[in-house]
Each structure stands twice: as structure tokens, then as C-alpha cells.
């Protein structure tokens, strides 16, 4: 086993997922709505806490796993979660209820993100999580950077595309979109960008100014 593999296994085994989030993960897997890993979830919670987030947008609700991690880090925040699948939103509502999250702390919107995001107020949110429709990730990140305040954070899990992003032979649309996103954000003067390689990878962007 390589050092990288050993480190990845150690991190997977070290993360203790709260029971309510573990139940939400079970709901997600039953639905086929792939949730973020516990390692990524823990990072989401930490970033939400460190930024003292008050207002969060989540693009891609799933069964509520990532939303619960975000609110674990920022219990004072209000989460707006967007998903096109009513079944996913119903599962998320159930997960939030089981986790005893107050209804006033979460707003669930049924619809396509490309239709909902343009109607949301710019520079009004602390965190935007982008975890839906990977082929549209660049469009969603552009919306996310418009929605967050200066100093706000846009987060993109799965950016390593299951290891394919590092393999130049892989040129499918999703992998190419993630590669383009990484390159564009590294070159942009409007953001600070960093990539965590823990779990499935997490691109972290901080908006530093607006034109």
C-alpha cells in the first residue's frame, strides 16, 4: 500500500460521523443520491464554522448529508438547498427532521439550479456549495461567485473526478469540466483557490473582489 493510500484510509477511519448524518447517508444511498464522504463533510463543517456563516446556498440537496454537515459547523446559519428531484428533497426534509433541525433553518427549493440561481440576490451569502449536474459545474460556480459576498466561499466537492482529473488520457465531458474549472479559478484574479485531496477532493474558492 502506498503512503497516499495509507493516509486516505487513516482519514476515512478517523472521521466520526454524527448519528443523524449517518442516517441521512443511508437514505441517500437507498435513493442512489451519492452523498459527500465523511471526510469532505467534516471539511464543510469546519469551513462553515471558521467563516461564521449565516447564510448558505447548496446546489444539489441529495438526502441532506452535506446540508447537515454545513449546519453542524454553522448552527446559526440558514440553508437554502436546491434540487430538481422531489424525492431527494423529501428525503432531506426527513433527515433534517430526524436531526432536529428547526424548519426555519432550512429552505428547500424544487427546481433546476440554472433556473433558480439567476433569481437569487447577489453578494448575499457566505457559502455556496456546488454539488449537482457536474457537466454544468462551471456555470454553477459562476453563479456561486456572484451570490457570495466578498470574502465568501464557494465549495466544489468531487473535483478530482474519482481520480480521472489527474489522468490526461481521460477526456470525458465531466472530467474536462472539472479540469477547466480548476485552471480558470487558479488563473482568476477575483478568487483565492485551493484544492483539498482528502476524500473525493474539494475545490475551495474565496471571493476577494468584484469588478
PDB file of N, CA and C in Angstrom, residues 11-12 18 22 28 31 34 59 63-64 78 80 84-85 113 124 126 132 139 150 173 176 178 193 201 211:
ATOM      1  N   UNK A  11      -7.603   8.553   7.243  1.00  0.00           N
ATOM      2  CA  UNK A  11      -8.554   9.660   7.363  1.00  0.00           C
ATOM      3  C   UNK A  11      -9.988   9.137   7.329  1.00  0.00           C
ATOM      4  N   UNK A  12     -10.255   8.196   6.420  1.00  0.00           N
ATOM      5  CA  UNK A  12     -11.608   7.615   6.336  1.00  0.00           C
ATOM      6  C   UNK A  12     -12.013   7.006   7.668  1.00  0.00           C
ATOM      7  N   UNK A  18     -21.643  12.067  12.894  1.00  0.00           N
ATOM      8  CA  UNK A  18     -22.781  12.083  13.827  1.00  0.00           C
ATOM      9  C   UNK A  18     -23.897  11.161  13.362  1.00  0.00           C
ATOM     10  N   UNK A  22     -25.242  10.090   9.617  1.00  0.00           N
ATOM     11  CA  UNK A  22     -25.103   8.706   9.159  1.00  0.00           C
ATOM     12  C   UNK A  22     -26.438   8.157   8.677  1.00  0.00           C
ATOM     13  N   UNK A  28     -29.630   8.483   1.533  1.00  0.00           N
ATOM     14  CA  UNK A  28     -29.056   8.884   0.241  1.00  0.00           C
ATOM     15  C   UNK A  28     -28.660   7.672  -0.583  1.00  0.00           C
ATOM     16  N   UNK A  31     -31.507   5.978  -2.171  1.00  0.00           N
ATOM     17  CA  UNK A  31     -32.047   6.720  -3.314  1.00  0.00           C
ATOM     18  C   UNK A  31     -31.108   6.732  -4.514  1.00  0.00           C
ATOM     19  N   UNK A  34     -25.630   9.989  -4.466  1.00  0.00           N
ATOM     20  CA  UNK A  34     -24.303   9.837  -3.857  1.00  0.00           C
ATOM     21  C   UNK A  34     -23.974  11.000  -2.931  1.00  0.00           C
ATOM     22  N   UNK A  59     -26.342  23.757  -3.852  1.00  0.00           N
ATOM     23  CA  UNK A  59     -26.846  23.347  -5.162  1.00  0.00           C
ATOM     24  C   UNK A  59     -26.683  21.834  -5.249  1.00  0.00           C
ATOM     25  N   UNK A  63     -29.935  13.700  -0.062  1.00  0.00           N
ATOM     26  CA  UNK A  63     -30.803  13.368   1.076  1.00  0.00           C
ATOM     27  C   UNK A  63     -30.444  14.185   2.313  1.00  0.00           C
ATOM     28  N   UNK A  64     -29.653  15.250   2.113  1.00  0.00           N
ATOM     29  CA  UNK A  64     -29.374  16.164   3.208  1.00  0.00           C
ATOM     30  C   UNK A  64     -28.039  16.002   3.899  1.00  0.00           C
ATOM     31  N   UNK A  78     -28.814  29.890   8.046  1.00  0.00           N
ATOM     32  CA  UNK A  78     -29.999  29.442   7.318  1.00  0.00           C
ATOM     33  C   UNK A  78     -29.525  28.862   5.989  1.00  0.00           C
ATOM     34  N   UNK A  80     -30.300  27.392   2.230  1.00  0.00           N
ATOM     35  CA  UNK A  80     -31.200  27.297   1.084  1.00  0.00           C
ATOM     36  C   UNK A  80     -30.664  26.207   0.177  1.00  0.00           C
ATOM     37  N   UNK A  84     -33.532  19.307  -8.171  1.00  0.00           N
ATOM     38  CA  UNK A  84     -34.574  19.091  -9.181  1.00  0.00           C
ATOM     39  C   UNK A  84     -35.381  17.827  -8.934  1.00  0.00           C
ATOM     40  N   UNK A  85     -35.007  17.061  -7.901  1.00  0.00           N
ATOM     41  CA  UNK A  85     -35.638  15.774  -7.636  1.00  0.00           C
ATOM     42  C   UNK A  85     -36.506  15.870  -6.375  1.00  0.00           C
ATOM     43  N   UNK A 113     -31.301  24.206 -11.003  1.00  0.00           N
ATOM     44  CA  UNK A 113     -30.440  25.268 -10.482  1.00  0.00           C
ATOM     45  C   UNK A 113     -30.249  26.386 -11.498  1.00  0.00           C
ATOM     46  N   UNK A 124     -25.029  38.080  -1.290  1.00  0.00           N
ATOM     47  CA  UNK A 124     -25.920  37.958  -0.137  1.00  0.00           C
ATOM     48  C   UNK A 124     -25.653  36.724   0.718  1.00  0.00           C
ATOM     49  N   UNK A 126     -22.841  33.648   2.474  1.00  0.00           N
ATOM     50  CA  UNK A 126     -21.498  33.410   2.999  1.00  0.00           C
ATOM     51  C   UNK A 126     -20.832  32.210   2.343  1.00  0.00           C
ATOM     52  N   UNK A 132     -23.958  19.399  -7.934  1.00  0.00           N
ATOM     53  CA  UNK A 132     -25.043  18.897  -8.790  1.00  0.00           C
ATOM     54  C   UNK A 132     -24.660  19.094 -10.243  1.00  0.00           C
ATOM     55  N   UNK A 139     -20.785  26.791 -14.895  1.00  0.00           N
ATOM     56  CA  UNK A 139     -21.904  27.734 -14.826  1.00  0.00           C
ATOM     57  C   UNK A 139     -22.347  27.951 -13.387  1.00  0.00           C
ATOM     58  N   UNK A 150     -18.113  39.450  -0.804  1.00  0.00           N
ATOM     59  CA  UNK A 150     -16.652  39.475  -0.837  1.00  0.00           C
ATOM     60  C   UNK A 150     -16.117  38.813   0.434  1.00  0.00           C
ATOM     61  N   UNK A 173     -16.680  14.590 -20.721  1.00  0.00           N
ATOM     62  CA  UNK A 173     -17.174  15.951 -20.515  1.00  0.00           C
ATOM     63  C   UNK A 173     -17.056  16.403 -19.060  1.00  0.00           C
ATOM     64  N   UNK A 176     -13.347  16.901 -18.064  1.00  0.00           N
ATOM     65  CA  UNK A 176     -12.855  18.114 -18.732  1.00  0.00           C
ATOM     66  C   UNK A 176     -13.407  19.370 -18.072  1.00  0.00           C
ATOM     67  N   UNK A 178     -14.257  19.728 -14.892  1.00  0.00           N
ATOM     68  CA  UNK A 178     -13.553  19.940 -13.630  1.00  0.00           C
ATOM     69  C   UNK A 178     -12.147  20.486 -13.881  1.00  0.00           C
ATOM     70  N   UNK A 193      -7.885  30.295  -4.623  1.00  0.00           N
ATOM     71  CA  UNK A 193      -8.323  28.917  -4.873  1.00  0.00           C
ATOM     72  C   UNK A 193      -7.352  27.925  -4.256  1.00  0.00           C
ATOM     73  N   UNK A 201     -11.989  14.971  -3.047  1.00  0.00           N
ATOM     74  CA  UNK A 201     -11.438  16.260  -3.453  1.00  0.00           C
ATOM     75  C   UNK A 201     -12.414  17.383  -3.197  1.00  0.00           C
ATOM     76  N   UNK A 211     -15.481  43.119  -9.912  1.00  0.00           N
ATOM     77  CA  UNK A 211     -15.210  44.135 -10.943  1.00  0.00           C
ATOM     78  C   UNK A 211     -16.264  45.228 -10.907  1.00  0.00           C
TER      79      UNK A 211
END
